[in-house]
Coordinates of N, CA and C in Angstrom, one line a residue:
M1 N -89.8 40.4 -103.0 CA -89.0 39.9 -103.1 C -88.7 40.8 -104.7
T2 N -88.0 41.5 -105.3 CA -87.8 41.9 -106.8 C -86.6 40.7 -107.4
R3 N -87.4 40.5 -108.5 CA -86.4 39.6 -109.7 C -85.6 40.6 -110.8
P4 N -84.3 40.2 -110.3 CA -82.9 41.5 -111.4 C -83.5 39.8 -112.5
H5 N -83.5 39.4 -112.3 CA -82.8 38.4 -113.7 C -83.7 38.5 -114.9
P6 N -84.6 39.2 -116.0 CA -85.2 39.3 -116.6 C -83.9 40.7 -117.0
Y7 N -83.8 41.4 -115.5 CA -83.0 42.9 -115.9 C -81.6 42.6 -117.6
L8 N -81.3 41.6 -116.5 CA -80.1 41.0 -116.7 C -79.9 40.5 -117.5
T9 N -80.9 39.1 -118.0 CA -81.3 39.1 -119.2 C -81.3 39.6 -120.4
L10 N -82.0 41.0 -120.1 CA -82.1 41.9 -121.3 C -80.4 42.6 -121.7
L11 N -80.3 42.9 -121.2 CA -79.5 43.4 -120.5 C -78.2 42.8 -121.5
A12 N -77.7 41.5 -121.0 CA -76.9 40.8 -121.5 C -77.2 40.2 -123.3
A13 N -78.8 40.5 -124.1 CA -78.7 40.4 -124.9 C -78.8 41.2 -125.5
V14 N -78.8 42.6 -124.5 CA -78.1 44.3 -125.6 C -76.6 44.0 -126.2
L15 N -76.4 44.0 -125.1 CA -74.5 43.7 -125.0 C -74.1 42.4 -126.1
V16 N -74.5 42.1 -126.4 CA -74.6 40.7 -127.5 C -74.9 41.0 -128.6
M17 N -76.1 42.0 -128.8 CA -76.6 42.6 -130.1 C -76.1 43.4 -130.5
G18 N -75.5 44.1 -129.7 CA -74.3 46.0 -129.9 C -72.5 44.5 -130.2
A19 N -72.2 44.4 -129.7 CA -71.1 43.6 -130.5 C -71.1 43.0 -131.4
G20 N -72.4 42.4 -131.5 CA -72.9 41.8 -133.1 C -72.1 43.2 -134.0
V21 N -73.3 43.6 -134.1 CA -73.4 44.7 -134.9 C -72.4 45.4 -135.2
L22 N -71.1 45.6 -134.2 CA -70.6 46.4 -134.2 C -69.5 45.7 -134.9
L23 N -69.1 44.0 -134.9 CA -67.9 43.3 -135.4 C -68.9 43.4 -137.0
G24 N -70.2 43.1 -137.1 CA -70.4 43.1 -138.6 C -70.8 44.5 -139.9
V25 N -70.5 45.2 -138.8 CA -70.4 46.6 -139.5 C -68.3 46.6 -139.8
R26 N -67.7 46.0 -139.0 CA -66.7 45.9 -138.6 C -65.5 44.9 -139.7
M27 N -66.5 44.4 -140.6 CA -66.5 43.4 -141.1 C -66.5 43.4 -142.5
L28 N -67.6 44.2 -143.1 CA -67.8 45.3 -144.3 C -67.6 45.8 -144.5
T29 N -66.9 47.2 -143.6 CA -65.9 48.2 -144.5 C -64.8 47.5 -144.5
S30 N -64.3 46.3 -143.7 CA -62.6 45.6 -144.0 C -62.2 45.6 -145.3
A31 N -60.4 46.5 -145.4 CA -59.9 46.2 -146.4 C -60.6 44.5 -147.3
G32 N -60.1 43.7 -146.2 CA -59.8 42.3 -146.3 C -58.3 41.8 -146.6
E33 N -58.1 40.6 -146.2 CA -56.6 39.9 -146.6 C -56.6 39.7 -148.5
A34 N -54.8 40.7 -149.4 CA -54.3 40.4 -149.8 C -54.5 39.6 -150.6
Q35 N -55.4 39.3 -151.8 CA -55.4 37.6 -152.7 C -54.2 37.0 -153.6
V36 N -53.0 36.5 -153.1 CA -52.2 37.0 -154.0 C -52.2 35.3 -155.4
A37 N -52.5 36.1 -156.0 CA -52.7 35.6 -157.0 C -51.6 34.3 -157.7
A38 N -52.0 33.0 -158.3 CA -51.1 31.9 -158.2 C -51.3 30.7 -159.9
P39 N -50.1 30.8 -160.2 CA -50.1 30.5 -160.8 C -50.9 29.3 -161.4
T40 N -51.2 29.4 -162.3 CA -52.7 28.5 -163.6 C -51.8 27.8 -163.9
C41 N -50.9 28.1 -164.7 CA -49.7 26.1 -165.5 C -48.2 27.0 -164.9
T42 N -47.9 25.4 -165.2 CA -46.5 25.4 -164.9 C -45.7 25.0 -166.5
D43 N -44.4 25.9 -167.1 CA -43.6 25.9 -168.3 C -43.2 24.4 -168.5
R44 N -42.9 23.7 -169.1 CA -42.2 22.0 -168.9 C -41.7 23.2 -170.6
A45 N -40.6 22.8 -171.1 CA -40.5 22.3 -172.6 C -40.4 21.3 -173.0
V46 N -39.9 21.4 -174.6 CA -39.9 19.9 -174.7 C -38.8 20.1 -176.5
A47 N -37.6 20.0 -176.2 CA -37.2 20.4 -177.0 C -36.8 19.4 -178.1
T48 N -36.5 19.6 -179.7 CA -36.5 18.8 -181.2 C -35.8 18.3 -180.2
G49 N -36.3 16.9 -181.2 CA -36.1 14.8 -181.0 C -36.4 14.9 -179.5
E50 N -37.1 15.4 -178.6 CA -37.9 14.7 -177.0 C -38.4 14.8 -177.9
P51 N -39.2 13.4 -177.1 CA -40.4 12.9 -177.1 C -41.8 13.5 -176.5
L52 N -42.8 13.9 -177.5 CA -44.0 14.3 -176.4 C -44.7 13.2 -176.4
T53 N -45.0 14.4 -174.6 CA -46.7 12.4 -174.1 C -47.3 13.6 -174.2
P54 N -49.4 12.7 -174.1 CA -49.9 12.9 -173.6 C -50.4 13.9 -172.6
N55 N -49.5 13.9 -170.8 CA -49.5 14.4 -170.8 C -49.0 16.0 -170.3
L56 N -48.5 16.0 -171.5 CA -48.4 17.9 -171.6 C -49.6 18.4 -173.2
V57 N -50.9 17.6 -172.7 CA -51.2 18.2 -174.0 C -52.8 18.3 -173.8
Q58 N -53.6 19.5 -173.6 CA -54.8 20.2 -173.3 C -55.0 19.6 -174.6
V59 N -56.9 18.5 -174.3 CA -57.8 19.3 -175.7 C -58.7 19.4 -174.7
N60 N -58.6 20.2 -176.5 CA -60.6 21.1 -175.9 C -61.4 21.1 -177.5
V61 N -62.4 19.7 -176.3 CA -63.7 19.1 -177.3 C -64.5 19.1 -177.2
L62 N -65.7 19.5 -179.3 CA -66.4 20.7 -179.3 C -67.4 19.3 -179.9
N63 N -68.9 19.5 -179.9 CA -69.3 18.9 -180.1 C -70.2 19.3 -181.5
A64 N -69.7 18.7 -182.5 CA -71.0 19.3 -183.9 C -72.2 18.2 -184.4
S65 N -71.6 17.2 -183.4 CA -72.6 16.1 -184.2 C -73.8 16.5 -183.6
G66 N -74.6 15.4 -184.0 CA -75.8 14.9 -183.8 C -76.2 14.7 -182.2
R67 N -75.3 14.5 -182.4 CA -75.2 12.5 -180.5 C -75.2 14.2 -179.1
E68 N -75.7 13.8 -179.1 CA -75.8 14.2 -176.8 C -74.2 14.2 -175.9
G69 N -74.1 14.6 -175.7 CA -72.7 14.2 -174.8 C -72.0 13.5 -175.6
Q70 N -71.5 13.9 -176.7 CA -70.3 12.5 -177.7 C -69.1 13.6 -177.1
A71 N -69.2 15.1 -176.6 CA -67.9 15.8 -176.4 C -67.3 15.7 -175.0
N72 N -68.0 15.4 -174.3 CA -67.9 14.3 -172.5 C -67.3 13.0 -172.9
R73 N -68.5 12.2 -174.1 CA -67.6 10.3 -174.3 C -65.4 11.0 -175.2
V74 N -65.7 11.7 -175.3 CA -64.1 11.4 -176.4 C -63.1 11.6 -175.7
T75 N -63.9 12.8 -174.7 CA -62.8 13.3 -173.9 C -62.4 12.9 -172.2
I76 N -63.5 11.7 -172.6 CA -62.8 10.9 -171.4 C -62.0 9.9 -171.6
N77 N -62.7 9.2 -172.6 CA -61.5 8.1 -173.5 C -60.5 9.1 -174.0
L78 N -60.0 10.3 -174.4 CA -58.8 11.1 -174.5 C -58.3 11.1 -172.8
Q79 N -59.1 11.4 -172.5 CA -58.3 11.1 -170.7 C -58.2 9.5 -170.1
R80 N -58.1 8.6 -170.6 CA -58.1 7.4 -170.5 C -56.7 7.0 -170.9
R81 N -56.3 7.5 -172.2 CA -54.7 8.0 -173.0 C -54.3 8.9 -172.1
G82 N -54.3 9.5 -171.5 CA -53.0 10.2 -170.9 C -53.7 12.1 -171.1
F83 N -54.1 12.5 -172.3 CA -54.6 14.1 -172.8 C -54.7 14.6 -171.6
L84 N -55.0 15.8 -171.2 CA -55.3 16.5 -170.1 C -56.9 17.4 -170.8
E85 N -57.2 17.3 -170.0 CA -58.8 17.5 -170.1 C -59.0 19.6 -170.3
G86 N -59.4 19.5 -170.8 CA -59.5 21.2 -172.0 C -61.4 21.5 -171.8
A87 N -61.4 22.6 -172.6 CA -63.0 22.5 -172.7 C -63.4 21.7 -173.2
I88 N -65.2 21.7 -172.6 CA -66.1 20.5 -173.4 C -67.7 21.0 -173.7
A89 N -68.3 21.5 -174.9 CA -69.2 22.6 -175.2 C -69.7 22.3 -176.5
N90 N -70.0 22.9 -176.9 CA -71.6 21.9 -178.9 C -70.3 23.5 -179.2
S91 N -70.1 22.7 -180.2 CA -69.4 24.1 -181.3 C -70.6 24.8 -181.4
T92 N -69.1 25.7 -181.7 CA -70.7 27.3 -182.5 C -69.6 27.6 -183.7
S93 N -68.3 26.8 -183.9 CA -67.7 27.0 -185.3 C -68.8 27.2 -186.2
A94 N -68.1 27.4 -187.7 CA -69.4 27.4 -188.8 C -68.3 26.9 -189.7
V95 N -67.5 26.1 -189.6 CA -66.9 24.6 -190.0 C -67.2 23.9 -190.4
E96 N -67.1 23.3 -191.5 CA -67.7 21.4 -191.8 C -67.2 21.1 -191.2
V97 N -68.2 19.6 -190.8 CA -66.8 18.8 -189.9 C -68.2 17.9 -190.5
P98 N -66.8 16.7 -191.2 CA -67.3 15.9 -192.1 C -67.0 14.4 -190.6
N99 N -66.1 14.2 -189.8 CA -65.3 13.2 -188.8 C -65.4 14.2 -188.1
V100 N -63.9 14.6 -187.5 CA -62.7 15.1 -186.5 C -62.3 16.5 -187.4
T101 N -61.9 17.5 -187.2 CA -61.6 18.9 -187.2 C -60.9 19.4 -186.2
I102 N -59.6 20.1 -186.4 CA -59.0 20.4 -185.7 C -58.7 22.1 -186.0
L103 N -59.4 22.6 -184.9 CA -58.8 24.1 -185.5 C -57.1 24.1 -184.9
T104 N -56.3 25.3 -185.6 CA -55.4 25.4 -185.7 C -54.6 26.0 -186.9
S105 N -53.4 26.9 -186.6 CA -53.4 27.8 -187.5 C -52.4 27.1 -187.7
D106 N -51.4 26.4 -187.5 CA -50.4 25.5 -188.1 C -50.7 23.4 -187.5
P107 N -50.7 23.6 -187.9 CA -51.1 21.5 -188.6 C -50.0 20.8 -188.4
E108 N -49.0 21.7 -188.7 CA -47.8 20.8 -188.7 C -46.4 20.8 -187.1
D109 N -47.7 21.6 -185.9 CA -47.5 21.6 -184.4 C -47.2 19.9 -183.9
P110 N -46.6 19.4 -183.4 CA -46.3 18.5 -182.7 C -47.4 18.4 -181.6
R111 N -48.5 19.0 -181.3 CA -49.3 19.0 -180.1 C -50.4 18.5 -181.5
V112 N -49.9 19.3 -182.1 CA -52.3 18.8 -183.4 C -51.5 17.4 -183.3
Q113 N -50.7 17.8 -184.1 CA -50.0 15.8 -184.6 C -50.2 14.7 -183.4
L114 N -50.2 14.8 -182.1 CA -50.2 13.9 -181.7 C -51.7 13.3 -181.4
V115 N -52.3 14.5 -181.3 CA -54.0 14.4 -181.2 C -54.6 13.9 -182.3
A116 N -54.6 14.3 -183.0 CA -54.5 13.7 -184.8 C -53.9 12.4 -184.9
Q117 N -53.6 11.7 -184.7 CA -53.3 10.2 -185.1 C -54.5 9.5 -184.0
Q118 N -54.4 10.3 -182.7 CA -55.8 9.9 -181.6 C -57.2 9.0 -182.3
F119 N -57.4 9.6 -183.4 CA -58.8 9.3 -184.2 C -58.8 8.2 -186.0
V120 N -59.5 7.3 -185.5 CA -60.3 6.2 -187.1 C -60.9 7.8 -187.9
G121 N -60.3 7.7 -189.4 CA -60.4 8.4 -190.2 C -59.8 9.3 -190.9
E122 N -60.5 10.1 -191.4 CA -59.9 11.7 -192.2 C -60.0 12.8 -191.1
I123 N -58.9 13.1 -190.8 CA -58.8 14.8 -190.1 C -58.3 15.5 -190.8
A124 N -59.3 16.5 -190.5 CA -59.8 18.5 -191.7 C -59.1 19.0 -190.8
Y125 N -57.9 19.4 -191.3 CA -57.9 21.2 -190.3 C -58.6 22.3 -191.3
A126 N -58.7 23.2 -189.9 CA -58.9 25.0 -190.2 C -58.8 26.0 -189.4
E127 N -58.5 26.9 -190.7 CA -58.0 28.1 -189.1 C -59.4 28.8 -188.2
P128 N -58.9 28.9 -187.0 CA -60.3 28.8 -186.0 C -60.9 30.0 -186.5
D129 N -62.3 29.8 -186.2 CA -63.6 31.1 -186.5 C -63.6 31.1 -185.7
I130 N -63.8 30.4 -184.3 CA -64.6 31.0 -182.8 C -63.1 31.4 -181.5
P131 N -62.9 32.0 -180.3 CA -61.8 31.8 -180.2 C -61.5 30.6 -179.6
V132 N -60.3 30.0 -179.0 CA -60.4 28.4 -178.4 C -59.0 28.9 -177.3
E133 N -59.7 27.9 -176.8 CA -58.8 27.7 -175.7 C -57.1 27.5 -175.9
D134 N -56.9 27.3 -175.0 CA -54.9 26.8 -174.9 C -54.9 25.1 -175.4
G135 N -54.2 25.2 -176.2 CA -54.5 23.0 -176.4 C -54.9 23.3 -177.6
V136 N -54.8 21.9 -178.0 CA -55.4 21.0 -179.2 C -57.4 21.9 -179.4
T137 N -57.8 22.5 -180.2 CA -59.5 22.2 -180.2 C -59.6 21.4 -181.2
V138 N -60.7 20.3 -180.9 CA -60.7 19.4 -181.9 C -62.9 19.4 -181.9
I139 N -63.1 19.5 -183.3 CA -64.8 19.5 -183.5 C -65.3 17.7 -183.4
I140 N -65.7 17.8 -183.5 CA -66.4 16.1 -183.4 C -67.2 15.8 -184.4
G141 N -68.0 15.8 -186.1 CA -69.1 15.8 -186.6 C -70.0 14.8 -186.2
D142 N -70.9 14.3 -187.4 CA -71.4 13.1 -187.3 C -71.4 12.2 -187.6
G143 N -70.3 12.2 -188.6 CA -69.3 11.4 -189.1 C -68.5 10.5 -188.2
Y144 N -68.3 11.5 -186.9 CA -67.6 11.2 -186.0 C -67.1 9.9 -185.5
Q145 N -65.9 8.6 -185.8 CA -66.6 6.9 -186.1 C -65.5 6.6 -184.7
D146 N -64.4 6.6 -184.5 CA -64.4 6.4 -183.4 C -62.6 7.1 -182.7
L147 N -61.8 6.3 -181.5 CA -60.7 6.4 -181.4 C -59.8 5.6 -181.8
N148 N -58.6 5.7 -182.4 CA -58.1 4.5 -182.9 C -57.0 3.7 -182.5
P149 N -57.1 2.8 -181.9 CA -57.4 1.6 -180.4 C -55.5 1.5 -180.9
E150 N -54.9 2.0 -182.1 CA -52.9 1.4 -181.8 C -52.9 3.3 -182.5
A151 N -53.1 4.1 -181.4 CA -52.4 5.4 -181.7 C -51.1 5.9 -181.3
P152 N -50.4 5.9 -181.1 CA -48.8 6.2 -180.7 C -49.6 7.3 -178.9
T153 N -49.0 6.7 -178.1 CA -48.5 7.7 -176.7 C -47.5 8.2 -176.4
E154 N -47.1 8.7 -178.0 CA -46.3 9.3 -177.6 C -45.7 9.9 -179.3
I155 N -45.2 11.0 -179.4 CA -44.3 11.8 -181.1 C -43.0 12.1 -180.1
V156 N -42.5 12.1 -182.0 CA -41.0 13.3 -181.0 C -41.0 13.9 -181.8
S157 N -40.6 15.2 -181.3 CA -40.7 16.2 -180.9 C -40.2 17.2 -182.4
T158 N -41.0 17.6 -183.2 CA -39.9 18.0 -184.5 C -39.5 19.0 -184.2
R159 N -39.9 20.0 -183.3 CA -39.5 21.7 -183.2 C -39.1 21.3 -181.5
D160 N -38.9 22.8 -180.9 CA -39.1 23.4 -179.5 C -40.3 23.9 -179.5
L161 N -40.8 23.2 -177.9 CA -42.5 23.6 -177.7 C -42.1 24.4 -175.9
A162 N -42.4 25.4 -175.8 CA -42.6 26.3 -174.4 C -44.4 25.8 -174.4
I163 N -44.2 24.8 -173.2 CA -45.8 24.4 -173.1 C -45.5 25.0 -171.7
C164 N -47.6 25.1 -171.6 CA -48.0 25.3 -170.3 C -48.7 24.6 -169.7
V165 N -48.4 23.5 -168.7 CA -49.2 23.0 -168.9 C -50.0 22.8 -167.0
P166 N -51.6 22.9 -167.2 CA -52.5 23.6 -166.2 C -52.7 22.6 -165.0
I167 N -52.0 23.4 -163.6 CA -52.0 23.4 -162.5 C -53.5 22.6 -162.2
I168 N -53.7 21.1 -161.9 CA -54.8 20.7 -161.2 C -54.8 21.0 -159.9
D169 N -55.7 21.3 -159.6 CA -55.5 20.8 -157.5 C -56.6 20.2 -157.3
L170 N -56.1 18.9 -156.7 CA -57.5 18.3 -156.2 C -57.1 18.0 -154.9

């Protein structure tokens, strides 16, 4: 009696292997699906005289102090106050930072003013000497004291603002 089972098994294995190779080649050489670029933020407008709240302000915190993790701790505390998290990193700026320095070309910007009021002690302002992300960029120095427990949660905008609020996927 002949046993056809080994031959059938071998034939089935060859067919499965051939189908796998064919499918793999087609997947490798296909153009793929076109990806539509999704917006990264939602535009919001704050008119002169309207309240500017922390949920519209993204804060980037850079650490220039000798304390490891300081930028992360400050960011967490600002988030508890409603601010949006931005970049967290060690500072590469050459700006002298005694307490807190805000990198901005416009210290009168209401967003900058709202962030500045969150800190205890003297706040310095400096022109950015490094690339800065969207939002307000704060550098924490060795003399950093703390956040102001009596800081306002909103201020009245002194000018019209167009704000790009980052979209956060949950």
